Short mmCIF file of C-alpha atoms and ligand atoms in Angstrom, two decimals:
data_model
loop_
_atom_site.label_atom_id
_atom_site.label_comp_id
_atom_site.label_asym_id
_atom_site.label_seq_id
_atom_site.Cartn_x
_atom_site.Cartn_y
_atom_site.Cartn_z
CA MET A 163 0.00 0.00 0.00
CA ALA A 164 2.51 2.55 1.24
CA GLY A 165 4.84 2.06 -1.68
CA THR A 166 2.58 2.92 -4.60
CA LYS A 167 3.62 5.77 -6.83
CA PHE A 168 0.41 7.55 -5.91
CA ALA A 169 1.05 7.68 -2.16
CA TYR A 170 2.88 11.01 -2.32
CA VAL A 171 -0.50 12.80 -2.57
CA ARG A 172 -0.93 12.11 1.12
CA ASN A 173 1.74 14.73 1.79
CA PHE A 174 -0.65 17.42 0.65
CA GLU A 175 -2.88 16.72 3.65
CA LEU A 176 -1.58 19.18 6.17
CA PRO A 177 -2.10 19.03 9.93
CA ASP A 178 -4.54 21.57 11.33
CA PRO A 179 -4.16 21.43 15.12
CA LEU A 180 -5.93 23.88 17.38
CA LEU A 181 -3.71 25.75 19.83
CA PRO A 182 -3.07 23.61 22.94
CA ASP A 183 -4.32 24.57 26.38
CA THR A 184 -6.99 26.96 25.15
CA TYR A 185 -10.76 26.85 25.38
CA LEU A 186 -12.51 25.85 22.16
CA VAL A 187 -15.85 27.37 21.31
CA CYS A 188 -17.71 25.83 18.41
CA ARG A 189 -20.72 27.78 17.14
CA LEU A 190 -23.22 26.20 14.77
CA ASP A 191 -25.80 28.29 12.93
CA GLY A 192 -28.75 27.20 10.80
CA HIS A 193 -28.19 27.88 7.13
CA SER A 194 -30.89 30.17 5.69
CA PHE A 195 -33.26 29.52 8.55
CA HIS A 196 -35.23 32.57 7.56
CA ARG A 197 -36.46 30.48 4.66
CA PHE A 198 -36.47 27.17 6.57
CA SER A 199 -38.64 28.62 9.37
CA ASP A 200 -41.10 30.05 6.83
CA GLU A 201 -41.36 26.86 4.84
CA HIS A 202 -42.01 24.82 7.97
CA GLY A 203 -44.51 27.20 9.52
CA PHE A 204 -42.52 28.23 12.61
CA SER A 205 -44.60 30.53 14.80
CA LYS A 206 -43.40 34.10 15.22
CA PRO A 207 -41.53 35.53 16.99
CA ASN A 208 -40.58 32.31 18.80
CA ASP A 209 -41.47 28.73 18.00
CA GLU A 210 -41.29 26.68 21.18
CA ARG A 211 -41.13 23.37 19.26
CA ALA A 212 -38.23 24.55 17.12
CA LEU A 213 -36.31 25.75 20.16
CA GLN A 214 -36.91 22.49 22.01
CA LEU A 215 -35.68 20.55 18.99
CA MET A 216 -32.49 22.64 18.97
CA ASP A 217 -32.06 21.93 22.70
CA HIS A 218 -32.55 18.22 22.11
CA ALA A 219 -29.94 18.13 19.35
CA ALA A 220 -27.50 20.11 21.52
CA LYS A 221 -28.08 17.89 24.55
CA SER A 222 -27.53 14.74 22.49
CA THR A 223 -24.33 16.30 21.15
CA MET A 224 -23.10 16.96 24.70
CA ILE A 225 -23.89 13.40 25.71
CA GLU A 226 -21.88 12.15 22.75
CA PHE A 227 -18.92 14.53 23.22
CA LYS A 228 -18.02 14.42 26.90
CA ASP A 229 -15.47 17.24 26.74
CA ILE A 230 -18.20 19.79 26.07
CA MET A 231 -18.88 21.50 29.38
CA LEU A 232 -21.49 24.03 28.36
CA ALA A 233 -23.68 25.00 25.45
CA PHE A 234 -25.74 28.08 24.80
CA GLY A 235 -28.49 28.33 22.21
CA GLU A 236 -30.86 30.90 20.79
CA SER A 237 -32.84 31.04 17.56
CA ASP A 238 -31.05 28.82 15.00
CA GLU A 239 -27.64 28.79 16.69
CA PHE A 240 -25.78 26.88 19.40
CA SER A 241 -22.34 27.48 20.90
CA PHE A 242 -20.42 24.64 22.55
CA LEU A 243 -17.59 25.11 25.03
CA PHE A 244 -14.89 22.41 25.16
CA ARG A 245 -12.72 22.16 28.23
CA LYS A 246 -9.28 23.65 27.90
CA SER A 247 -7.41 20.39 28.12
CA THR A 248 -9.52 18.48 25.63
CA ASN A 249 -7.56 16.19 23.38
CA LEU A 250 -10.52 15.21 21.25
CA TYR A 251 -9.25 13.92 17.89
CA ASN A 252 -5.82 15.28 18.88
CA ARG A 253 -7.39 18.74 18.61
CA ARG A 254 -7.62 18.46 14.84
CA HIS A 255 -9.63 21.48 13.73
CA SER A 256 -11.50 20.07 10.76
CA LYS A 257 -12.16 16.72 12.42
CA ILE A 258 -13.77 18.31 15.50
CA LEU A 259 -15.73 20.85 13.49
CA THR A 260 -17.11 18.42 10.94
CA MET A 261 -17.95 15.73 13.51
CA LEU A 262 -19.79 18.19 15.71
CA THR A 263 -21.65 19.87 12.87
CA SER A 264 -22.75 16.64 11.25
CA TYR A 265 -23.71 14.98 14.54
CA PHE A 266 -25.81 17.99 15.61
CA THR A 267 -27.47 18.19 12.20
CA SER A 268 -28.27 14.46 12.23
CA CYS A 269 -29.81 14.79 15.69
CA TYR A 270 -31.91 17.72 14.47
CA VAL A 271 -33.27 15.68 11.57
CA PHE A 272 -33.51 12.43 13.57
CA ASN A 273 -35.73 14.06 16.19
CA TRP A 274 -37.68 16.40 13.92
CA SER A 275 -40.93 14.38 13.93
CA GLN A 276 -41.10 14.32 17.74
CA TYR A 277 -41.48 18.09 17.74
CA PHE A 278 -43.22 18.57 14.39
CA PRO A 279 -45.42 15.46 14.08
CA ASP A 280 -47.69 17.10 11.52
CA THR A 281 -45.04 18.89 9.48
CA PRO A 282 -42.90 16.68 7.25
CA LEU A 283 -39.46 18.02 6.46
CA ARG A 284 -39.67 19.66 3.06
CA TYR A 285 -35.92 19.63 2.47
CA PRO A 286 -32.78 18.78 4.49
CA PRO A 287 -31.71 21.55 6.88
CA SER A 288 -28.01 22.32 7.24
CA PHE A 289 -25.83 24.19 9.71
CA ASP A 290 -22.59 26.06 9.27
CA GLY A 291 -19.94 25.88 11.96
CA ARG A 292 -16.80 27.58 13.21
CA ILE A 293 -14.35 27.03 16.02
CA VAL A 294 -12.70 29.91 17.85
CA VAL A 295 -10.00 29.36 20.47
CA TYR A 296 -9.96 31.56 23.55
CA PRO A 297 -7.07 31.82 26.02
CA THR A 298 -8.75 33.07 29.19
CA GLU A 299 -11.72 32.53 31.48
CA ARG A 300 -12.57 36.22 31.03
CA ALA A 301 -12.85 35.80 27.27
CA ILE A 302 -15.13 32.77 27.71
CA ARG A 303 -17.35 34.63 30.17
CA ASP A 304 -17.51 37.57 27.74
CA TYR A 305 -18.24 35.27 24.81
CA PHE A 306 -21.26 33.72 26.53
CA SER A 307 -22.38 37.13 27.84
CA TRP A 308 -22.25 38.39 24.27
CA ARG A 309 -24.52 35.62 23.03
CA GLN A 310 -27.00 36.00 25.89
CA ALA A 311 -27.13 39.78 25.50
CA ASP A 312 -27.81 39.20 21.81
CA THR A 313 -30.68 36.86 22.72
CA HIS A 314 -32.26 39.54 24.87
CA ILE A 315 -31.87 42.32 22.29
CA ASN A 316 -33.25 40.17 19.46
CA ASN A 317 -36.11 38.84 21.53
CA LEU A 318 -37.24 42.26 22.70
CA HIS A 319 -37.07 43.56 19.14
CA ASN A 320 -38.88 40.54 17.65
CA THR A 321 -41.57 40.55 20.35
CA ILE A 322 -42.59 44.15 19.70
CA PHE A 323 -42.07 43.83 15.93
CA TRP A 324 -44.49 40.90 15.64
CA ALA A 325 -46.95 42.42 18.12
CA LEU A 326 -47.18 45.50 15.88
CA ILE A 327 -47.97 43.22 12.94
CA GLN A 328 -50.10 40.50 14.54
CA LYS A 329 -51.99 42.63 17.05
CA GLY A 330 -51.50 46.15 15.71
CA GLY A 331 -52.31 45.38 12.08
CA GLN A 332 -49.14 47.02 10.74
CA THR A 333 -47.27 45.84 7.68
CA THR A 334 -43.65 44.75 8.10
CA THR A 335 -42.52 48.04 6.53
CA GLU A 336 -44.67 50.03 8.95
CA ALA A 337 -43.41 48.01 11.93
CA HIS A 338 -39.80 48.64 10.88
CA ALA A 339 -40.58 52.36 10.63
CA THR A 340 -42.31 52.39 14.05
CA LEU A 341 -39.28 50.82 15.71
CA ARG A 342 -36.58 52.80 13.93
CA GLY A 343 -34.38 54.52 16.51
CA THR A 344 -36.27 53.22 19.55
CA VAL A 345 -34.32 52.24 22.63
CA SER A 346 -35.05 49.33 24.95
CA ALA A 347 -37.15 51.34 27.43
CA THR A 348 -39.39 52.62 24.63
CA LYS A 349 -39.96 49.09 23.37
CA HIS A 350 -40.94 47.91 26.88
CA GLU A 351 -43.32 50.84 27.20
CA MET A 352 -44.81 50.29 23.75
CA LEU A 353 -45.39 46.61 24.44
CA PHE A 354 -47.21 47.38 27.67
CA SER A 355 -49.23 50.44 26.70
CA ARG A 356 -50.30 49.26 23.24
CA PHE A 357 -50.63 45.53 23.73
CA GLY A 358 -50.80 44.93 27.49
CA ILE A 359 -47.70 42.73 27.31
CA ASN A 360 -45.41 42.88 30.34
CA TYR A 361 -42.04 41.87 28.92
CA ASN A 362 -40.89 40.61 32.31
CA GLU A 363 -43.59 37.96 32.19
CA ILE A 364 -42.44 36.49 28.89
CA SER A 365 -40.99 32.97 29.07
CA GLN A 366 -37.42 32.78 30.40
CA ARG A 367 -36.60 30.48 27.48
CA PHE A 368 -37.22 33.32 25.04
CA LYS A 369 -35.48 36.00 27.10
CA LYS A 370 -32.44 34.04 28.29
CA GLY A 371 -31.98 31.37 25.61
CA SER A 372 -31.00 27.80 26.48
CA VAL A 373 -28.10 27.02 28.76
CA ILE A 374 -27.11 23.37 28.64
CA VAL A 375 -24.70 22.56 31.36
CA ARG A 376 -22.69 19.53 32.38
CA GLU A 377 -23.29 19.13 36.09
CA ILE A 378 -21.31 16.86 38.37
CA VAL A 379 -23.44 14.51 40.42
CA HIS A 380 -22.44 11.90 42.91
CA ILE A 381 -24.43 8.72 42.67
CA PRO A 382 -23.92 6.74 45.85
CA SER A 383 -26.53 4.01 45.55
CA HIS A 384 -29.49 5.09 43.46
CA PRO A 385 -28.32 5.53 39.88
CA GLN A 386 -31.89 6.00 38.71
CA SER A 387 -31.94 9.34 40.50
CA ILE A 388 -30.10 10.93 37.55
CA ASN A 389 -32.19 13.75 36.24
CA GLU A 390 -31.72 13.91 32.49
CA GLY A 391 -33.64 17.18 32.23
CA ASP A 392 -37.25 17.84 32.83
CA GLU A 393 -38.58 18.86 29.49
CA MET A 394 -36.91 16.51 27.06
CA PRO A 395 -38.51 13.45 25.53
CA PRO A 396 -36.61 10.17 26.07
CA LEU A 397 -33.10 10.21 24.68
CA ASP A 398 -32.22 8.39 21.52
CA PRO A 399 -31.94 4.70 22.45
CA PRO A 400 -28.23 4.12 21.72
CA ARG A 401 -27.29 7.17 23.78
CA GLN A 402 -28.90 5.88 26.96
CA LYS A 403 -25.97 3.62 27.74
CA ARG A 404 -24.27 4.90 30.83
CA SER A 405 -20.57 4.86 31.52
CA LYS A 406 -18.66 2.42 33.68
CA ALA A 407 -18.24 5.20 36.22
CA LYS A 408 -21.79 4.64 37.40
CA LYS A 409 -21.18 0.98 38.19
CA LYS A 410 -17.99 1.88 40.01
CA ASN A 411 -19.85 4.35 42.18
CA LYS A 412 -17.72 7.28 40.98
CA LEU A 413 -18.58 10.86 40.15
CA GLU A 414 -20.91 10.97 37.19
CA THR A 415 -22.02 13.91 35.11
CA THR A 416 -25.44 14.79 33.88
CA VAL A 417 -26.55 17.28 31.28
CA GLU A 418 -29.19 19.81 32.26
CA VAL A 419 -31.18 22.33 30.23
CA LEU A 420 -31.64 25.68 31.99
CA HIS A 421 -32.92 29.12 30.99
CA CYS A 422 -31.01 31.26 33.43
CA ASP A 423 -28.72 34.27 33.53
CA ILE A 424 -25.11 33.56 32.60
CA ILE A 425 -23.90 37.15 32.45
CA GLY A 426 -23.66 37.63 36.22
CA ASP A 427 -21.27 35.77 38.52
CA GLU A 428 -23.76 33.49 40.26
CA PHE A 429 -24.02 30.84 37.54
CA TRP A 430 -20.23 30.51 37.23
CA LEU A 431 -19.45 30.64 40.95
CA ALA A 432 -21.82 27.72 41.48
CA ARG A 433 -20.03 25.70 38.78
CA PRO A 434 -16.26 26.23 38.96
CA HIS A 435 -15.70 22.92 37.12
CA LEU A 436 -16.96 24.48 33.86
CA LEU A 437 -13.80 26.54 33.40
CA GLN A 438 -11.28 24.36 35.19
CA ASN A 439 -9.03 22.58 32.76
P1 GTP B 730 -27.66 32.48 7.57
O1 GTP B 730 -27.45 32.04 9.00
O2 GTP B 730 -26.73 33.60 7.21
O3 GTP B 730 -27.60 31.35 6.60
O4 GTP B 730 -29.15 33.12 7.47
P2 GTP B 730 -30.43 32.86 8.36
O5 GTP B 730 -31.62 33.05 7.47
O6 GTP B 730 -30.34 31.56 9.09
O7 GTP B 730 -30.40 34.08 9.38
P3 GTP B 730 -29.87 34.18 10.87
O8 GTP B 730 -29.06 32.99 11.27
O9 GTP B 730 -29.23 35.52 11.04
O10 GTP B 730 -31.19 34.25 11.73
C1 GTP B 730 -31.97 33.13 12.00
C2 GTP B 730 -33.34 33.26 11.37
O11 GTP B 730 -34.07 32.06 11.62
C3 GTP B 730 -34.20 34.37 11.97
O12 GTP B 730 -33.97 35.58 11.34
C4 GTP B 730 -35.60 33.86 11.72
O13 GTP B 730 -36.01 34.21 10.42
C5 GTP B 730 -35.43 32.34 11.78
N1 GTP B 730 -35.87 31.80 13.08
C6 GTP B 730 -35.10 31.30 14.07
N2 GTP B 730 -35.85 30.92 15.14
C7 GTP B 730 -37.13 31.17 14.81
C8 GTP B 730 -38.39 30.99 15.47
O14 GTP B 730 -38.48 30.49 16.61
N3 GTP B 730 -39.50 31.39 14.81
C9 GTP B 730 -39.44 31.92 13.57
N4 GTP B 730 -40.58 32.29 12.97
N5 GTP B 730 -38.29 32.09 12.89
C10 GTP B 730 -37.15 31.73 13.50
MG1 MG B 731 -28.80 31.12 10.46
#
C-alpha cells in the first residue's frame, strides 16, 4: 500500500491542530433559517417546538462529546464550550468541526418528527460551523455574555415587531418604521401600553436562551436518581448507555437544560468545574 507511486499525494494533507491549552468554542448556525422557518410554519416571533428541537440536538451532542462542558443556544444557533485540556481527535480542527456539525445536524433531523409530528421536512436543513480558540476565562465569560445579551436584544425587538404586525395590524414596513431609533425602554413601554404585554412575564426560554450545562453529580446508591432534564422526551436509544463510572460508584455527570442568567457571577461561581481545565 505505502509504496505505490500515488502515495505522495498524502503529503498534501496538512495538519490543522488547534492551539493547545486553550478553550474551544464551536458555534453552529442554521443555514438560511429565515427560509427554513417560513417553509415549515414556525410561529413568530418564537417557535417553542423549534427551540426544544435545537435543545434536544444540543443535549444529544453533549452526551456524545463528553469534553463539552457548556452549550448556549438561541434562535437557530448553538455554541459549545470544550474544556481547555480536551484532546478530542488530537485537537484536529476540521475533524472536530465536521464531527460536531454533522452529529448535531443528524440529531436535528432524527428528532424532527417528535417536535413537528404534523409537518414533514420539506428539504434537508443544514448548519454552518466555526471554532474559535480563547485563552482566558474572562474571554469565555464575555463570549457567553455576548450571546445571551444578543438573545435579549433580538427577543425584545422581535416581540414588539411581531406584536405591531399580529396585534397592531401594521405591515412589516410600517413596523420597521415604528421601531426605527427606539431604545429598549421605549420598546418595553410600547409593548405594555399598546398591547398589554409585560415583557418581564415572557418565558425565560425566550429571554435568556438555552443554557445546557454539564453538572457533576455523585451517585452513591441510586443511579436511577439521575435527572436527564425535565422537558426533554426520552433520549435516543443508543445514547442511553451509561458509563462504567456509574457501576464503580464514581462521580458521574449529567446534562441539564436551563434558561437562566449567565452574564452575572452566580451561575459561574456555582459551577467552577466548567472553566477548570
Ligand atoms: P444564515 O445564517 O446567514 O444562513 O441566514 P439565516 O436566514 O439563518 O439568518 P440568521 O441565522 O441571522 O437568523 C436566524 C433566522 O431564523 C431568523 O432571522 C428567523 O427568520 C429564523 N428563526 C429562528 N428561530 C425562529 C423561530 O423560533 N420562529 C421563527 N418564525 N423564525 C425563527
Ligand atoms: Mg442562520
